[in-house]
XYZ file of C-alpha atoms in Angstrom:
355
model
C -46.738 -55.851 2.543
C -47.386 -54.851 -0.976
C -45.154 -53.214 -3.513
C -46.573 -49.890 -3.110
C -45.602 -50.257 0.899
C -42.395 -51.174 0.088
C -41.584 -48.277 -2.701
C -42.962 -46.039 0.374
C -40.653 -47.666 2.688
C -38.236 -45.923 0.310
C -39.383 -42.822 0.931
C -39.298 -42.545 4.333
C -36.122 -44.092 4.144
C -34.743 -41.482 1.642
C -36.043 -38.476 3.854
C -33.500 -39.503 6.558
C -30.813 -38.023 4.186
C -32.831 -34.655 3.820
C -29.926 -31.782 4.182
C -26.905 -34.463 3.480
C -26.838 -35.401 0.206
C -27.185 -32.152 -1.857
C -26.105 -32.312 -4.691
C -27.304 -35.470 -4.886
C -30.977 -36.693 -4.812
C -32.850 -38.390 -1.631
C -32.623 -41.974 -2.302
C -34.076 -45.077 -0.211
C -33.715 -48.870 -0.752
C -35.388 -52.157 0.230
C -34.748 -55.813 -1.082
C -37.490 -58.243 -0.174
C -36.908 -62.076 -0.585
C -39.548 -64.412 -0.656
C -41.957 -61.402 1.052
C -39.338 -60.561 3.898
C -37.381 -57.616 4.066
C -33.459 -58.220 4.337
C -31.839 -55.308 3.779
C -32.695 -51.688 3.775
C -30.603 -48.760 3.386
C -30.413 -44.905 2.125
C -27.995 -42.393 0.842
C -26.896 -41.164 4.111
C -24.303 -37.959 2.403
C -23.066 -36.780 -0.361
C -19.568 -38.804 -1.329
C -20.879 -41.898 0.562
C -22.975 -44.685 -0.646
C -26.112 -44.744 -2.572
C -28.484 -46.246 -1.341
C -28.662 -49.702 -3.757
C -24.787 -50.229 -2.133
C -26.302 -49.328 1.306
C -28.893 -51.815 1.386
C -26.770 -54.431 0.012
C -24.253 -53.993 2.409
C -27.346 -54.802 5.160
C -28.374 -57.700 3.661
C -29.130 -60.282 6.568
C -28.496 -63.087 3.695
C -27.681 -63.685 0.362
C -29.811 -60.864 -2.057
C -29.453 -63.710 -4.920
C -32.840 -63.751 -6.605
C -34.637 -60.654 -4.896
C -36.126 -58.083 -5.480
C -35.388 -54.087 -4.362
C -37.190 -51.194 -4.013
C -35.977 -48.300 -4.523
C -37.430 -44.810 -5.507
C -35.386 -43.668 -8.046
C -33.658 -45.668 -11.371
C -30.448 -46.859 -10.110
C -27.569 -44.888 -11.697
C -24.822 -47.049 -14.263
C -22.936 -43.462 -15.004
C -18.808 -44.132 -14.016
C -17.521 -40.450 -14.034
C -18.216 -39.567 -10.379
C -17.041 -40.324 -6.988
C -19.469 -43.688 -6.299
C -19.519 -46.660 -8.258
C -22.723 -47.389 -10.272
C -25.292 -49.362 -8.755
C -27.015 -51.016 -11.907
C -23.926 -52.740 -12.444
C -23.894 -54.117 -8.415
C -27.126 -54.865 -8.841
C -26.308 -57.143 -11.868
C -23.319 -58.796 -10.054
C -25.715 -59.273 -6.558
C -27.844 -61.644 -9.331
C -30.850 -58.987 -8.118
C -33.915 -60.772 -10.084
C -35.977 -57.605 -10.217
C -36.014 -53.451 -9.851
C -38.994 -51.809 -9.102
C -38.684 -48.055 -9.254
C -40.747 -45.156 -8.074
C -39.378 -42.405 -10.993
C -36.982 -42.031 -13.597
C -33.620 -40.453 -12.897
C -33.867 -37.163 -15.081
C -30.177 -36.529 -15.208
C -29.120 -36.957 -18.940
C -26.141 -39.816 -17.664
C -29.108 -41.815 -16.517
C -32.770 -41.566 -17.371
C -33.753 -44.561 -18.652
C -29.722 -45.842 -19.370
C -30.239 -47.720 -16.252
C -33.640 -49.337 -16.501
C -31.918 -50.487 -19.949
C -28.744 -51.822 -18.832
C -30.429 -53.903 -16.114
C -33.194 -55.439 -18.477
C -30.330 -56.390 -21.190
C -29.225 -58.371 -18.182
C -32.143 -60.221 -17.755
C -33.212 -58.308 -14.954
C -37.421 -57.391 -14.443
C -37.785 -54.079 -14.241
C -40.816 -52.052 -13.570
C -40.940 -48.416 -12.882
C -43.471 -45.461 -12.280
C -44.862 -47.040 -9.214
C -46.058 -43.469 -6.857
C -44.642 -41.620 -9.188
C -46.120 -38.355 -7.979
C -44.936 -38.957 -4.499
C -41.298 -39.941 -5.870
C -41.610 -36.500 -7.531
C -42.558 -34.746 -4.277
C -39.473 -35.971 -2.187
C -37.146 -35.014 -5.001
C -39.144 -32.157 -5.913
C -35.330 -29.899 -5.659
C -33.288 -32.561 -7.757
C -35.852 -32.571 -10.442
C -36.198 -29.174 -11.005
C -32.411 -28.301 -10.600
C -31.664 -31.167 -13.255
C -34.390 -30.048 -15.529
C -33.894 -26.656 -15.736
C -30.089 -26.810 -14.776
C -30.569 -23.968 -12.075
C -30.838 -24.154 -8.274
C -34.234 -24.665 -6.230
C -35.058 -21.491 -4.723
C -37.219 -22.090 -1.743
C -38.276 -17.978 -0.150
C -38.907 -17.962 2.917
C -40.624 -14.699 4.403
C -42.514 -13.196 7.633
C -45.470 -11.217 7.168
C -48.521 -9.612 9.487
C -51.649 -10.232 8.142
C -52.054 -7.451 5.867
C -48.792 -8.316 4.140
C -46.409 -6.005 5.997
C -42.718 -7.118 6.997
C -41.813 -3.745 7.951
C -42.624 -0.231 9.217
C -41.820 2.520 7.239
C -38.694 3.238 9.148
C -37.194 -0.313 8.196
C -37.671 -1.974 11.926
C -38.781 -5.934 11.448
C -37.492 -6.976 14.514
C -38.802 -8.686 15.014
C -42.089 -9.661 13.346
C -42.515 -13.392 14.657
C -41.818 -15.075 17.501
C -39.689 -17.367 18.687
C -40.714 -20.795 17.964
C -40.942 -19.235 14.404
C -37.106 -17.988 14.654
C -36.189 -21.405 15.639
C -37.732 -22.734 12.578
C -36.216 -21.131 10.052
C -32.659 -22.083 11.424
C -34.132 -25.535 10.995
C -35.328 -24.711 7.067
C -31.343 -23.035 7.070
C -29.982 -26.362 7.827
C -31.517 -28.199 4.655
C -30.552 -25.510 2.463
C -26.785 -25.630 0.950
C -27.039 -21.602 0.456
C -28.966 -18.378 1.851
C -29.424 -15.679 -0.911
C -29.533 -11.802 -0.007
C -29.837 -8.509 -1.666
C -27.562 -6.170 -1.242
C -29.826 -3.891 0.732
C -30.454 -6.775 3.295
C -26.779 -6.900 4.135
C -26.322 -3.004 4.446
C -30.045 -2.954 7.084
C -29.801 -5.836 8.827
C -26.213 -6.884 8.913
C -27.718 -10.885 8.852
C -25.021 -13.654 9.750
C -27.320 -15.974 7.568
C -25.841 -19.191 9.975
C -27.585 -22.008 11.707
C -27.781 -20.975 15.294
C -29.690 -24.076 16.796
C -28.179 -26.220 20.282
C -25.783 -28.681 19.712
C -26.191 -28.122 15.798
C -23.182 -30.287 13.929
C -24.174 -29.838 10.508
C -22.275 -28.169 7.041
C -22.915 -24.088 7.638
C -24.990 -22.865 4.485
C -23.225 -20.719 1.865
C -24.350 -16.584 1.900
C -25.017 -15.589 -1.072
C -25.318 -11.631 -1.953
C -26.761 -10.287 -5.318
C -26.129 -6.917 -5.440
C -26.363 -4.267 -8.434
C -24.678 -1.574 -7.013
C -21.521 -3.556 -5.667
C -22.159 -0.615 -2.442
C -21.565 -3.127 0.156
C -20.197 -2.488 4.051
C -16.842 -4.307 4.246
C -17.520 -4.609 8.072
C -20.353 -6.990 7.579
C -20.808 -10.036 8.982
C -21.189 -11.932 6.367
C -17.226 -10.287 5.229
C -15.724 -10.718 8.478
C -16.353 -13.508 10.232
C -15.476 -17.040 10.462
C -17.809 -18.116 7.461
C -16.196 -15.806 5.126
C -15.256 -17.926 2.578
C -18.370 -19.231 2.500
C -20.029 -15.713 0.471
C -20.501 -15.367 -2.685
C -21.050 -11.705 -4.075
C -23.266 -11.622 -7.486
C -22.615 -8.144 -8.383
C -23.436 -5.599 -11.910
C -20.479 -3.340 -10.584
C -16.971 -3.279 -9.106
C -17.369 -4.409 -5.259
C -16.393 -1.364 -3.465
C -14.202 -3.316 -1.096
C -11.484 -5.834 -1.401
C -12.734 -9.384 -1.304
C -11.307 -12.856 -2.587
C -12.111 -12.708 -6.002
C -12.843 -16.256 -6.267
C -16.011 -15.254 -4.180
C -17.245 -12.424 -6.181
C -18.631 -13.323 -9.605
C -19.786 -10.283 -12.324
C -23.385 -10.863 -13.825
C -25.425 -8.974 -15.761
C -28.676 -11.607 -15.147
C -30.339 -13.314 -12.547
C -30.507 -16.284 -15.016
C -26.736 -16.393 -15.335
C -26.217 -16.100 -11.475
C -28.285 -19.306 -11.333
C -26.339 -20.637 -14.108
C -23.486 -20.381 -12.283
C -24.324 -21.392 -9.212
C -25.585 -24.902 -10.917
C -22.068 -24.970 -12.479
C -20.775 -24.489 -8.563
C -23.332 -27.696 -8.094
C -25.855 -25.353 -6.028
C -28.937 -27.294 -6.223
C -30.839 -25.805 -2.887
C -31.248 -22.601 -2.144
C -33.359 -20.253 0.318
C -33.637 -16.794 -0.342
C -34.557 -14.214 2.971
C -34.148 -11.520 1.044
C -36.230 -8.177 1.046
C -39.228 -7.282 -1.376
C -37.121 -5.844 -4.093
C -35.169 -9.168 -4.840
C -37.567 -11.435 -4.164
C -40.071 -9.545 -6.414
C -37.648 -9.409 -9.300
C -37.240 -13.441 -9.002
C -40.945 -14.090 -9.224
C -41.347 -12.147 -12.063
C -39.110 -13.857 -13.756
C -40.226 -17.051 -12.509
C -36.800 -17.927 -10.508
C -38.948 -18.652 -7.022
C -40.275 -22.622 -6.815
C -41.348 -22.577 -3.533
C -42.344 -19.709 -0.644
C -43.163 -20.495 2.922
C -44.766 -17.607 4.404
C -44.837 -17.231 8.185
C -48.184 -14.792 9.041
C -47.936 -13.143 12.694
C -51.360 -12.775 13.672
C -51.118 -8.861 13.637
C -51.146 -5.477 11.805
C -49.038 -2.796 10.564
C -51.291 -1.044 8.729
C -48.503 1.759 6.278
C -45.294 -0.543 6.209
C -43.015 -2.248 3.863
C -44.894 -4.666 2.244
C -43.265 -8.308 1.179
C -42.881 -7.894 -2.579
C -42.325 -4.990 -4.719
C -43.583 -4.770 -8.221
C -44.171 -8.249 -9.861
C -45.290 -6.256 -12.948
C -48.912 -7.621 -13.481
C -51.029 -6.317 -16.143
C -54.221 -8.242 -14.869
C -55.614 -10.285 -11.459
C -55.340 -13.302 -13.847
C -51.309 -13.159 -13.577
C -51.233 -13.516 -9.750
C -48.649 -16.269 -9.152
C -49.957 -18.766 -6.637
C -49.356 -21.109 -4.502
C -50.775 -24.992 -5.257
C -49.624 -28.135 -3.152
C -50.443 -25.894 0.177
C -49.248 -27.040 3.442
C -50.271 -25.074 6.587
C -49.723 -25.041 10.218
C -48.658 -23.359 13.207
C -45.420 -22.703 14.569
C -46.090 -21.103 18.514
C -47.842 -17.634 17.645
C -47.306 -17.750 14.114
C -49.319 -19.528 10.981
C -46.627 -21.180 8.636
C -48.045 -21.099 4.647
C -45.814 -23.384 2.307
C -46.402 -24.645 -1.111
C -45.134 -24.356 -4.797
C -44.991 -21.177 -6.382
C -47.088 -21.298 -10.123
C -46.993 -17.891 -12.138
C -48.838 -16.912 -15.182
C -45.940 -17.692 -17.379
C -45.857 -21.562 -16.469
């Protein structure tokens, strides 16, 4: 195998993590001794090991004078809940690290490859560095730009409706489509709402999928108007204090008010939900909220379920996104596409104008 096998061994290592380690990154390891693999391991949940530890901890012998693989920098930061893997690395006598990317969080980037290298330790890095970026496409943003992915997910008919003119949506896919979007829920640490969402639909915003043993995503309702029914699920049920209320105005009910949090800005909702460590969110919310993230380029990634039919008049699935021109269309680049049962399933990265 060559090094760029082995660095994608950590890939499809780290993906087994995918939904478990917010807010941490997806992380896969590999140490290879004289060409054989003897040990492998990945950051299986948040609180748990990282993946270095992991693999080490698999070793079938002695991991004195290999290498490992592993596609991001190993951390050397002490003030969290794991304890830093450049410095196990160092004590394991690794003789070289070769790393897909950097680790962009300001404790790390770079402090790592340094530490190890003043050990005497060969270190080589940017190896698939595009595809590192991919799998950690949430951790990189959210660490760069110290806000939460926002991942919208939306149903449409072909001519862009999600509603008729009365409000019914119900239900504009089909099944198999339903079912996957409790599967997109269970990756996601949050669901964000608008206010007008929660007063039409009454959502419940939970995983519903069989034998389904995962952490319940947060609800999370932005609302200007603070005019929200108390008898709502999200209010009443046994996920309760799991919603958070972004709201301009006095709620018009009683609620904890650790849960309810007054904003005057998307961008300082976002800022505080990074400070909550919110790193991965969806939003299902309708046109109006949805259209006021985009234009203010809050939305990283859509996928857009099309039902092979028409509504002709209808809601459509964003409101005003302010454009002056056709050559401020956001768009989406890095397109994936496939069907799910009836319905065609659209998802890539959201670029707007602005960028």
């Amino acid at each position: 195998m060559s090094e760029q096998d082995f660095i994608r061994k950590t890939f499809s290592l780290a993906l087994k993590g995918m939904g478990n380690t917010w807010p941490n990154p997806l992380v896969g390891a590999v140490i290879v001794k004289e060409g054989r693999i003897i040990g492998e391991g990945y950051h299986h949940q948040q609180g748990q090991d990282h993946a270095e530890i992991d693999a080490l901890k698999n070793c079938t012998e002695s991991p004195e004078g290999s290498t490992i693989y592993v596609n991001l920098e190993p951390c050397c930061h002490t003030k969290k809940t794991t304890p830093p893997c450049a410095q196990r690395l160092i004590k394991e006598k690794i003789a070289k690290v070769v790393i897909s990317n950097l680790d962009p969080n300001p404790e790390v980037n770079g402090q790592g490859v340094e530490l190890l290298r003043s050990h005497g330790i060969e270190v080589e890095h940017g190896l698939l560095a595009l595809e590192g970026e991919a799998i950690n496409e949430v951790f990189f943003l959210s660490q760069r730009k110290k806000r939460p992915f926002i991942h919208f997910k939306g149903a449409a008919t072909l001519d862009g409706k999600t509603a008729m003119n009365s409000g019914e949506s119900q239900w504009i896919t089909g099944e198999a489509a339903r079912a996957h979007v409790h599967k997109l829920r269970s990756l996601h640490q949050g669901i964000i709402v608008g206010g007008e969402t929660v007063r039409k639909d009454n959502p419940r915003l939970n995983v519903r999928l069989p034998e389904y043993q995962g952490q319940q995503p947060w609800r999370i309702v932005f609302t200007q108007s603070g005019n929200l029914p108390s008898s709502s699920h999200l209010f009443t049920d046994e996920l309760k204090h799991q919603t958070l209320i972004y709201t301009e105005r006095d709620l018009a009910f009683s609620f904890p008010e650790s849960q309810i949090v007054k904003i005057h800005s998307l961008e300082e909702a976002l800022k505080d939900l990074f400070q909550k460590k919110f790193v991965n969110l969806m939003m299902e919310s309708g046109p109006t909220l949805a259209g006021a993230f985009i234009k203010e380029n809050l939305i990283d990634r859509i996928s857009l379920f099309q039902n092979p039919s028409f509504l002709g008049e209808g809601k459509s699935l964003f409101s005003d996104l302010g454009l002056i021109n056709l050559n401020q269309r956001p768009r989406l680049t890095q397109i994936n596409s496939e069907w799910i049962g009836e319905d065609h399933l659209l998802t890539g990265r959201l670029s707007c104008s602005q960028d």
